[in-house]
mmCIF file of C-alpha atoms and ligand atoms in Angstrom:
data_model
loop_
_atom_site.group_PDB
_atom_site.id
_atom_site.type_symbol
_atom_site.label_atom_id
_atom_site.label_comp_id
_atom_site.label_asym_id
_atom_site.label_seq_id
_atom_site.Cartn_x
_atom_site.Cartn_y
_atom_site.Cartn_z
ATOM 1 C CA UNK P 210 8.866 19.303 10.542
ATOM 2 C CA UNK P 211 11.058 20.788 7.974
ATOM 3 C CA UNK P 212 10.766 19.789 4.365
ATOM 4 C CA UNK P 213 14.372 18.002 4.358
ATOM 5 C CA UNK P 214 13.789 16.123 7.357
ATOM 6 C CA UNK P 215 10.811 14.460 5.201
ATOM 7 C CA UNK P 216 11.494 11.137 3.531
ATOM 8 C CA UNK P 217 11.021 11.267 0.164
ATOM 9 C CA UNK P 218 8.314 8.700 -1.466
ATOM 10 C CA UNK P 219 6.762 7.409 -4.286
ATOM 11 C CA UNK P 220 3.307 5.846 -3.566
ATOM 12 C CA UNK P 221 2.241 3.056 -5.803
ATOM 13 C CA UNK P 222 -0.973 0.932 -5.248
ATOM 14 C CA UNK P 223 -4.846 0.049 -6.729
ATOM 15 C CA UNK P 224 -7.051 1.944 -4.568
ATOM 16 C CA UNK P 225 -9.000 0.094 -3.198
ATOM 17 C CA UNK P 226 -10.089 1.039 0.171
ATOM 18 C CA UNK P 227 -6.946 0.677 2.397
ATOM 19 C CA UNK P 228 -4.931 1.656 -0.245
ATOM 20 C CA UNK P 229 -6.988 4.905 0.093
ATOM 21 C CA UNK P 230 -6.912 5.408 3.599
ATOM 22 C CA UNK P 231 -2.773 4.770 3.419
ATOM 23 C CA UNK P 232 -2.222 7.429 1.435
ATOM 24 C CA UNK P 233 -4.751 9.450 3.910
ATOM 25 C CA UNK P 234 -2.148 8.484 6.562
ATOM 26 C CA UNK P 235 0.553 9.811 4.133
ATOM 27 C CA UNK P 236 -0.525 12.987 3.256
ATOM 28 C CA UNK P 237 -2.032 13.180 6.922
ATOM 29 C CA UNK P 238 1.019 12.871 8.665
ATOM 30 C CA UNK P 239 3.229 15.190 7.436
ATOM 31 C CA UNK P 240 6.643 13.399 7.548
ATOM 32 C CA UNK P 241 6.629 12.830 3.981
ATOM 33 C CA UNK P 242 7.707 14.193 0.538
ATOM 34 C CA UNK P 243 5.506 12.645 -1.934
ATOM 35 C CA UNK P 244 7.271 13.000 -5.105
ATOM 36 C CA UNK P 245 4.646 10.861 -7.203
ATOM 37 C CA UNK P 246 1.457 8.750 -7.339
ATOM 38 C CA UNK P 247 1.160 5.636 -9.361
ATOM 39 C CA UNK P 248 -1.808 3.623 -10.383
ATOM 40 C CA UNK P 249 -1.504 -0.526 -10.787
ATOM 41 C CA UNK P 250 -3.722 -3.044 -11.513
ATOM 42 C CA UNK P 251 -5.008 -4.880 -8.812
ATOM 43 C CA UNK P 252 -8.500 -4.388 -6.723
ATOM 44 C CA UNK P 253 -9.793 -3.623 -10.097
ATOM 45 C CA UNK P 254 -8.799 -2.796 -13.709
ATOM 46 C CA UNK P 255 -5.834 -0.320 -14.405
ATOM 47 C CA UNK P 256 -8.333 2.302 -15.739
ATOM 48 C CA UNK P 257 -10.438 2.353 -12.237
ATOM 49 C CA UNK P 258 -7.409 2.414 -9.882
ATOM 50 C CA UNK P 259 -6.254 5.589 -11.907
ATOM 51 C CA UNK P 260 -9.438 7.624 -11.465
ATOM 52 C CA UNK P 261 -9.869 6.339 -7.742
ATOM 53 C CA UNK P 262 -5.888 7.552 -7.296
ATOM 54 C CA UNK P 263 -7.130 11.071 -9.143
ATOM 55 C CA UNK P 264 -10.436 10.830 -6.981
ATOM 56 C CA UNK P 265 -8.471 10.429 -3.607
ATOM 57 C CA UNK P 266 -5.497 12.737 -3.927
ATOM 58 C CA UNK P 267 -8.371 15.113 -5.063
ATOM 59 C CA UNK P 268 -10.306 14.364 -1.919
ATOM 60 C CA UNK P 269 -7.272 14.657 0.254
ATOM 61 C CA UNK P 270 -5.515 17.560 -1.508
ATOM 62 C CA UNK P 271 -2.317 15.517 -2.309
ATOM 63 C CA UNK P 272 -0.644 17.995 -5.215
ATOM 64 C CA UNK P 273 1.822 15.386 -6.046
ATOM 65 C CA UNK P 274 2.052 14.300 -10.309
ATOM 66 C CA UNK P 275 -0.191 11.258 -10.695
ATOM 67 C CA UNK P 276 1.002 8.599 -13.235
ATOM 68 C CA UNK P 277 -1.122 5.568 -14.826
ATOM 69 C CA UNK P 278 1.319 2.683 -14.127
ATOM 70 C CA UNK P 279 1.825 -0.761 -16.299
ATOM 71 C CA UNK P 280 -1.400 -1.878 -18.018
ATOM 72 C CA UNK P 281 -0.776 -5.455 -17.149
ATOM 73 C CA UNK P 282 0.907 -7.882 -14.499
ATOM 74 C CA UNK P 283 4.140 -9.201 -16.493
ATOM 75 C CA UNK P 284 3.217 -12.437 -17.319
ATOM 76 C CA UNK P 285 0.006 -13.612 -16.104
ATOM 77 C CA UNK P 286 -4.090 -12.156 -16.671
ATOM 78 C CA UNK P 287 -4.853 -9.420 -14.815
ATOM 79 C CA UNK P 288 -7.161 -10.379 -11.402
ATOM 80 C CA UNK P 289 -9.096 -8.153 -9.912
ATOM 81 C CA UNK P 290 -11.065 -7.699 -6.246
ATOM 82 C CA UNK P 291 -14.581 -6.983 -6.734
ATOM 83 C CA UNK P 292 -15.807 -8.474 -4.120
ATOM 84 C CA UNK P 293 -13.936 -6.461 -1.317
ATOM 85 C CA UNK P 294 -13.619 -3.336 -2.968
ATOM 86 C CA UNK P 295 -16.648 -3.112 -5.346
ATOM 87 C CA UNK P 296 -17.261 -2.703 -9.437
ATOM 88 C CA UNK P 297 -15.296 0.859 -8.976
ATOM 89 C CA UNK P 298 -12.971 -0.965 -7.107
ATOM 90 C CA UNK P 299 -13.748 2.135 -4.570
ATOM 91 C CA UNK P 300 -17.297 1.411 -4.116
ATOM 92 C CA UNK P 301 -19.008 3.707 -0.690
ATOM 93 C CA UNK P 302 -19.515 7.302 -0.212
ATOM 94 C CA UNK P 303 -19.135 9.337 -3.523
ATOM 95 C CA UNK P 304 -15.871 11.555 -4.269
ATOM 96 C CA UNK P 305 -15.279 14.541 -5.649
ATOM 97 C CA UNK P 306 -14.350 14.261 -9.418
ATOM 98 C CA UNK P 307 -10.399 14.159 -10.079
ATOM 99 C CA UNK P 308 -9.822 18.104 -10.243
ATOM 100 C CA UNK P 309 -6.419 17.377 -12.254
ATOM 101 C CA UNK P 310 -5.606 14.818 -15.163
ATOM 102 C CA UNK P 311 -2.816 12.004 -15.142
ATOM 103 C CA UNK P 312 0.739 13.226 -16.562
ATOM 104 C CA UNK P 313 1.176 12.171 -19.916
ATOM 105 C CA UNK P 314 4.424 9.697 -19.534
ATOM 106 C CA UNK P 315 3.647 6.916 -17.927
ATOM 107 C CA UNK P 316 4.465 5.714 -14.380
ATOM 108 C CA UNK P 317 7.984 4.221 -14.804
ATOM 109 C CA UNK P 318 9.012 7.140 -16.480
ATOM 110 C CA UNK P 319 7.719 9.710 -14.256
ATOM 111 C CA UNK P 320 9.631 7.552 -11.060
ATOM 112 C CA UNK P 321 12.520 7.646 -13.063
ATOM 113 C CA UNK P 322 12.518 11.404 -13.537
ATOM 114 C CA UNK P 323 11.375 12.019 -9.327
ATOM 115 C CA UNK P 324 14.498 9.669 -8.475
ATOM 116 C CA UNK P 325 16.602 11.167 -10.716
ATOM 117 C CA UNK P 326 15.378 14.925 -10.015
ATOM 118 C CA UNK P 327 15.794 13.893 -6.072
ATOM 119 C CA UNK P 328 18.648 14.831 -4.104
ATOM 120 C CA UNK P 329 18.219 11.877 -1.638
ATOM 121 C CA UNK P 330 17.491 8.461 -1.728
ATOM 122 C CA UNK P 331 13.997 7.411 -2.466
ATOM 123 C CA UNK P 332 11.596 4.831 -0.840
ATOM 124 C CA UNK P 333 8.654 3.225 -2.586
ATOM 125 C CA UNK P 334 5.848 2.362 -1.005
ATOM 126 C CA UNK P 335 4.002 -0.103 -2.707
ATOM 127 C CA UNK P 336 0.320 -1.277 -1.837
ATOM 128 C CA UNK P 337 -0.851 -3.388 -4.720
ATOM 129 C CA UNK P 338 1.068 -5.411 -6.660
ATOM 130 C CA UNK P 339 4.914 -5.144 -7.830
ATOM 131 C CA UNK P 340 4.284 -4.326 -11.594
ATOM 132 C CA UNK P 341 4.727 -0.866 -11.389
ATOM 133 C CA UNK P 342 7.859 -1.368 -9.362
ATOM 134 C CA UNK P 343 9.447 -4.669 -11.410
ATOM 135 C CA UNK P 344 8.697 -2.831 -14.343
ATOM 136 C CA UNK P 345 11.157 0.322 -13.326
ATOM 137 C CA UNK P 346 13.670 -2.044 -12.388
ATOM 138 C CA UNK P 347 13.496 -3.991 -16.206
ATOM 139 C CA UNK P 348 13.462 -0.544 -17.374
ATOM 140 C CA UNK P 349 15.710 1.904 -15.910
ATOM 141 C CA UNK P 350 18.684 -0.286 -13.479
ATOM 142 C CA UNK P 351 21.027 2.666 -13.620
ATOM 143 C CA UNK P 352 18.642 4.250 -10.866
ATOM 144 C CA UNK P 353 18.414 1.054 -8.139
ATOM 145 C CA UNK P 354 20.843 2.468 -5.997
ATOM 146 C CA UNK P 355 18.708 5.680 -5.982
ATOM 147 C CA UNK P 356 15.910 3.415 -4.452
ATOM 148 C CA UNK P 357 16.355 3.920 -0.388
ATOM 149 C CA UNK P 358 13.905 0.981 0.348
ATOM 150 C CA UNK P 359 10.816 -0.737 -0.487
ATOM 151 C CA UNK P 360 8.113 -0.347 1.954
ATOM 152 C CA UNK P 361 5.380 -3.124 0.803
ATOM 153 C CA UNK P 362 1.813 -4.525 1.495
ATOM 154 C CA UNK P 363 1.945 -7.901 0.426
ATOM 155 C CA UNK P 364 2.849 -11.444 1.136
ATOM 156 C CA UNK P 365 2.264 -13.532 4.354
ATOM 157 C CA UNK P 366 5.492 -15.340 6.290
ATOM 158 C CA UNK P 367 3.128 -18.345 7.460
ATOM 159 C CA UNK P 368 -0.254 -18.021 4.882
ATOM 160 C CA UNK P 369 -2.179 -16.791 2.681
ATOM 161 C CA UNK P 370 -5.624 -14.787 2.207
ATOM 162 C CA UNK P 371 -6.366 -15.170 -1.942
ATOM 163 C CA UNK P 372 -5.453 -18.952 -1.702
ATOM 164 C CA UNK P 373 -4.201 -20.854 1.899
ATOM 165 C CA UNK P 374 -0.646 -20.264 0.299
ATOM 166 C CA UNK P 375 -0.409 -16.596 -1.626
ATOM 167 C CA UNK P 376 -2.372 -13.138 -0.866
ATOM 168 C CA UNK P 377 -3.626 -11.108 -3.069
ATOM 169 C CA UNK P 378 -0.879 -8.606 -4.129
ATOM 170 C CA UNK P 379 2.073 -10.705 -4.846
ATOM 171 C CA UNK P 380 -0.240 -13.683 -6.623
ATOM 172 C CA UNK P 381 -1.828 -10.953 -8.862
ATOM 173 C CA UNK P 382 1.834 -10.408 -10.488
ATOM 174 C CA UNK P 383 4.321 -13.260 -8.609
ATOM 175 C CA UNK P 384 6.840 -13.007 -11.458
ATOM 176 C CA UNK P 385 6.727 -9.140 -10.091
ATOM 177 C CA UNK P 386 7.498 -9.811 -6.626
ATOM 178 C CA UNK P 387 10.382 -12.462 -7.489
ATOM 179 C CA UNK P 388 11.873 -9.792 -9.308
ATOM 180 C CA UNK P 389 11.433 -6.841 -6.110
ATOM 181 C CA UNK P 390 12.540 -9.424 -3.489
ATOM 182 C CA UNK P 391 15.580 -10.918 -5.748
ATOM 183 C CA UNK P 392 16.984 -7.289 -6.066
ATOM 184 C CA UNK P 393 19.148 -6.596 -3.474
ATOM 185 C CA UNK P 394 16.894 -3.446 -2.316
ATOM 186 C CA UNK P 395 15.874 -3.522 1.848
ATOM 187 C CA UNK P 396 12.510 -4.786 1.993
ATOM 188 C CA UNK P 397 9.905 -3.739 4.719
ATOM 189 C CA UNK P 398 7.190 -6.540 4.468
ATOM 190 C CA UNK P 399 3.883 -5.702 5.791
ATOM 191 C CA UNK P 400 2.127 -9.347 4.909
ATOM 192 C CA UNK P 401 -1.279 -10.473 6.330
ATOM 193 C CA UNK P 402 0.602 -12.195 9.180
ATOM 194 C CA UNK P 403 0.484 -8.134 10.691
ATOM 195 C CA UNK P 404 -2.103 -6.707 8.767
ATOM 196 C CA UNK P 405 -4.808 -8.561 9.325
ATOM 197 C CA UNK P 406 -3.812 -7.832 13.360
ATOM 198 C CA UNK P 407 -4.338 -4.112 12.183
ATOM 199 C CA UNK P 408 -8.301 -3.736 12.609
ATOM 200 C CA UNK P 409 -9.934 -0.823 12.665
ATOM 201 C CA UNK P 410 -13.190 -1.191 14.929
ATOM 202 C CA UNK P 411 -16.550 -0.304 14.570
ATOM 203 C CA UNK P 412 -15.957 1.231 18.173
ATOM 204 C CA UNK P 413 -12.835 2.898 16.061
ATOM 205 C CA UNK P 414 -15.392 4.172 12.555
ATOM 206 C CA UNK P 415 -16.688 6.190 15.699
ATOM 207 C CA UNK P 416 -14.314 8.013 17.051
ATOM 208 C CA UNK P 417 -12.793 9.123 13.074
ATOM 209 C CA UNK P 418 -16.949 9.870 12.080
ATOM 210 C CA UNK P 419 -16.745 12.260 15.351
ATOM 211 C CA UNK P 420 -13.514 14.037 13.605
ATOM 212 C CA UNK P 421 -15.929 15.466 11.504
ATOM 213 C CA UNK P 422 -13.983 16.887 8.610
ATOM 214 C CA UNK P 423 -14.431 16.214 5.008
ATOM 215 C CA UNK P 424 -11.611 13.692 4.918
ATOM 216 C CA UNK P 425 -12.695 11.521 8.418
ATOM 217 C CA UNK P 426 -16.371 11.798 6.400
ATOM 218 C CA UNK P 427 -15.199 9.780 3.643
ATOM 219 C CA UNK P 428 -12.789 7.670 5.649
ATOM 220 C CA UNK P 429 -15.463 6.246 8.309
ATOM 221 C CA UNK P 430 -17.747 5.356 5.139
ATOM 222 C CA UNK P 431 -14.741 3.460 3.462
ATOM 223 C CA UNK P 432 -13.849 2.024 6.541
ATOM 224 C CA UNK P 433 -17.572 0.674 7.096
ATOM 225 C CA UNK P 434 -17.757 -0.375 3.333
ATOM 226 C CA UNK P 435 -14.579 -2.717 3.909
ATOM 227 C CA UNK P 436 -15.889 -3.919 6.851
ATOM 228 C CA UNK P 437 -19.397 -5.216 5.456
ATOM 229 C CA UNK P 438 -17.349 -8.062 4.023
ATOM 230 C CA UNK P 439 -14.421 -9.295 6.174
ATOM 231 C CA UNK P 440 -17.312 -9.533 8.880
ATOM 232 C CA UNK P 441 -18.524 -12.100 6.879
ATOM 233 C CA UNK P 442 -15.105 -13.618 7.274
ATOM 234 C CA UNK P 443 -15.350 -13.389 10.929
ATOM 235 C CA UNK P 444 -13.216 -10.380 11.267
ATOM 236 C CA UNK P 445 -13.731 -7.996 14.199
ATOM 237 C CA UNK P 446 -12.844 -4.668 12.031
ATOM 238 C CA UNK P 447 -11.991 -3.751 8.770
ATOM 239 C CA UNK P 448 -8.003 -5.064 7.995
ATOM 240 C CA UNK P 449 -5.871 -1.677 7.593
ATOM 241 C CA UNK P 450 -3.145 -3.625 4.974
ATOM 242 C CA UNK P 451 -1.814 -0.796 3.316
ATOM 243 C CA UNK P 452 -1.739 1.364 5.816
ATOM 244 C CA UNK P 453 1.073 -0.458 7.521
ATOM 245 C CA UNK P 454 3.273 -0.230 4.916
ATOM 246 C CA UNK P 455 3.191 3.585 5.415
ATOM 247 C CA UNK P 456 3.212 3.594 9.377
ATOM 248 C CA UNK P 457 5.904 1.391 9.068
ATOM 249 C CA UNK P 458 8.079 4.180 8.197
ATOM 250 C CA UNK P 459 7.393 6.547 10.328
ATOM 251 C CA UNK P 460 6.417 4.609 13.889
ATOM 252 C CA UNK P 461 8.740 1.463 13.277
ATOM 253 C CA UNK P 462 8.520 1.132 17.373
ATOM 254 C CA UNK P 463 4.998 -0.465 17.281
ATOM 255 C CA UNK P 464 5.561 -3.014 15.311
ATOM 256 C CA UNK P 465 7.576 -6.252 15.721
ATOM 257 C CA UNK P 466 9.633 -7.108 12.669
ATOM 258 C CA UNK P 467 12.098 -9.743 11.963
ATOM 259 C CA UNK P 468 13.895 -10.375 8.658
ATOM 260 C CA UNK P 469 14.189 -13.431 6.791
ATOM 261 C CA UNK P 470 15.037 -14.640 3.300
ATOM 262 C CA UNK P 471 11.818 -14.979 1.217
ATOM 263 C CA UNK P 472 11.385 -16.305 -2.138
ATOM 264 C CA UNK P 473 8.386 -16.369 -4.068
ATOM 265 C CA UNK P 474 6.605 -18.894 -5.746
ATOM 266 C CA UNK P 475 5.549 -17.997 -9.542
ATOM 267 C CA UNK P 476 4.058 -21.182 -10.251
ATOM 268 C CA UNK P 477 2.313 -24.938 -8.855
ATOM 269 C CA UNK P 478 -0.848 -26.091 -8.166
ATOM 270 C CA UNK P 479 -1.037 -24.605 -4.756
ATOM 271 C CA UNK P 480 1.511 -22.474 -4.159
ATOM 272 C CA UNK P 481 1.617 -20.068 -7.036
ATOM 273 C CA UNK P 482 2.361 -16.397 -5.221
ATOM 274 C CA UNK P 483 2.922 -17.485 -1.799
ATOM 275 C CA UNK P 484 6.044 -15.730 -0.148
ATOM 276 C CA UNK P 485 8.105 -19.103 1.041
ATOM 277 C CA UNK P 486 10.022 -17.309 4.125
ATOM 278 C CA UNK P 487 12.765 -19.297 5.665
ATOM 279 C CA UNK P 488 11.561 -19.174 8.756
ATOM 280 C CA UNK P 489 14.429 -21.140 10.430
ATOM 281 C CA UNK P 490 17.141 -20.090 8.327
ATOM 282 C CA UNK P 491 17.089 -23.556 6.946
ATOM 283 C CA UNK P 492 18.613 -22.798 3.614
ATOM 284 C CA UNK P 493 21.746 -20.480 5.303
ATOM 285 C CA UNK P 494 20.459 -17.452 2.674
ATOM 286 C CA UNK P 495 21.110 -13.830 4.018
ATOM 287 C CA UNK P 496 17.577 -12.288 4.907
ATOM 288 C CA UNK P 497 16.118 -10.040 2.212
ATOM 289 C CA UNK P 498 13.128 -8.576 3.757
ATOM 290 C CA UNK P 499 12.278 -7.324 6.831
ATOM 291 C CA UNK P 500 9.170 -8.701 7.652
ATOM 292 C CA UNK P 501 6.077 -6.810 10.077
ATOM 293 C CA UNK P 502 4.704 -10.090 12.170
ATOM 294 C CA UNK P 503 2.763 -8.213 14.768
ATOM 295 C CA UNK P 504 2.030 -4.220 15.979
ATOM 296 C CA UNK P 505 0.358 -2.660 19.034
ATOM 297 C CA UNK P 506 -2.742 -2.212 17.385
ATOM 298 C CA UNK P 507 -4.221 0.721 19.623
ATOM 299 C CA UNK P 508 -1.170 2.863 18.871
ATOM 300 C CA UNK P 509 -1.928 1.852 15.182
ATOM 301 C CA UNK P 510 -5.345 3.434 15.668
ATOM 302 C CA UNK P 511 -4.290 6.485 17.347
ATOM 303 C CA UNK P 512 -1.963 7.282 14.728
ATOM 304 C CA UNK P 513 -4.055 6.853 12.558
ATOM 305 C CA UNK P 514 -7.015 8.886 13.479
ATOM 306 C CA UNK P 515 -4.408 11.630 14.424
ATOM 307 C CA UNK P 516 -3.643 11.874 10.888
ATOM 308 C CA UNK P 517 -6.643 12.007 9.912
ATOM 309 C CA UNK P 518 -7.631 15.112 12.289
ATOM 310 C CA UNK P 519 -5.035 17.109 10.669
ATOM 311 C CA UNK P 520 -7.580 17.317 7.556
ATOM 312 C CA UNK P 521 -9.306 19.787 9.729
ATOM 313 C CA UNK P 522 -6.999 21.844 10.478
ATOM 314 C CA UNK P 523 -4.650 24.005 8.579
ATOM 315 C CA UNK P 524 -5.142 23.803 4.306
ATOM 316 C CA UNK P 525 -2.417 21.298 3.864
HETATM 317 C C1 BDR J 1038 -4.254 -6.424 -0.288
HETATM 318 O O1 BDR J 1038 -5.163 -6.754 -1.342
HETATM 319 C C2 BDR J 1038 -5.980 -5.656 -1.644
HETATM 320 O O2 BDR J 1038 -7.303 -6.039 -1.789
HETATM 321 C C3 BDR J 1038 -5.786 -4.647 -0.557
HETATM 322 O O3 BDR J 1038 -5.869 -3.329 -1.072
HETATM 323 C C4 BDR J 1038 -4.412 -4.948 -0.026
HETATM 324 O O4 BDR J 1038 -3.417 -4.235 -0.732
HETATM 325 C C5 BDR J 1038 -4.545 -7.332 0.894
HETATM 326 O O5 BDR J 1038 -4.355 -8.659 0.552
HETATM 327 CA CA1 CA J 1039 -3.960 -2.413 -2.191
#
């Protein structure tokens, strides 16, 4: 594929396992131009998610400028994810020590100078939560209508994961996502209602250990380390969230999507994050976000591990 047939991106997220293997897909795929790489706070402290982004686009050879993003959600504490992704916050197989250093602006400013440098419109793909990308909107509106879409991982039309309302990425920063989804930008939604339909087996770590290259090495191990605790959840592989966000864009035929209008709820007992989607069209709003409900999940897997062959073939 020729460069200018790429689409240009920005990824954004708190790796974190799946955020991890997502950008694997990105990199792996090669229908992308990825401008930049932002860290956010999320699976674990701002600090970690930068030297797991450094760690992982040294792993996977991604030469794109990496950016620390905002140090904080915008009004709320931080929360982190131990629990599913570890103390690192990329806990596993070890990685190869970031072989470059973080650019010296910060996140917003280095998307504003990729968007603004870019001679077509950009799409974000965001896999952790909206900070990063409410923060560039505070900061620099002159460049919204630079922003092609918003591919994100986050959200749930009919529940939640982190509470029975909200999951994790949108209640870690919900003032954030009211901001992203009140913008006017198209929204792809990949919430739990399709991610957690996007399981990678143990029959699956198989086939990607059998790839036998030095990215499907690490990737099995992740995949195997994410899976130790949803199968304590009763899950019957590991959840690929982020990744969908990605395939989204590039094999929008396997999925079934469906927009809607979705607010989100900042605050309330119970309901603080959740992603309240007008489901019946109840309150006569035009639909801002296209939401992912449900994907064939063995052409998910496919693609997938076809990606991540590639890392044994030519020097990307
Ligand atoms: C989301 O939360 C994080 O733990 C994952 O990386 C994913 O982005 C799923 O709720
Ligand atoms: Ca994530």
């Amino acid at each position: 594929m020729t460069e200018t047939k790429r689409i240009p991106i920005i990824l954004d997220g708190d790796p974190g396992h799946d955020d991890a293997i997502s950008w694997v897909l990105a990199h792996g795929c090669g229908q992308f131009d990825i401008l930049a790489v932002t860290s956010v706070g999320g699976n674990q402290t701002i600090e970690k998610t930068t030297y797991n982004t450094l760690r992982v686009c040294t792993l996977i050879g991604l030469n794109a400028p990496v950016a620390r993003g905002c140090y904080h959600p915008l009004n709320t504490e931080q929360m982190n994810a131990p629990t599913v992704h570890g103390e690192s916050g990329l806990d596993g197989p070890a990685l190869p020590e970031p072989a470059f250093a973080v650019q010296e602006i910060s996140g917003i400013e280095l998307w504003a100078r990729v968007i603004r440098n870019c001679d077509r419109k950009v799409t974000i793909v965001s896999t952790g939560p909206l900070t990063n990308t409410a923060a560039f909107l505070l900061a620099h509106p002159e460049l919204k209508d630079r922003i092609e879409r918003i591919s994100l991982m986050g959200g749930g039309c009919l529940f939640g994961n982190w509470t029975p309302a909200a999951e994790f990425n949108i209640l870690v920063d919900p003032e954030a996502a009211k901001i992203v989804f009140e913008s006017g930008i198209p929204i792809l939604m990949a919430g739990i209602d399709v991610t957690e339909k996007a399981l990678v087996t143990p029959a699956d770590f198989e086939r990607i250990r059998a790839l036998n290259n030095p990215v499907s090495d690490i990737v099995w191990q992740w995949l195997e380390f994410f899976y130790r605790f949803h199968k304590t959840m009763g899950y019957e592989g590991a959840p690929m969230h982020d990744p969908c966000a990605v395939m989204v864009l590039i094999h929008p035929e396997i999925f079934t999507i469906r927009d809607f209008y979705v607010q989100i709820e900042t605050c309330g007992d119970y309901c603080k994050g959740a992603t309240i989607t007008d489901w019946h069209g109840t309150l006569g709003k035009t639909p801002n976000a296209s939401c992912l409900l449900d994907l064939d999940r063995e052409a998910f897997v496919n693609y997938l591990i076809d990606s991540i062959r590639t890392y044994g073939e030519v020097e990307k």
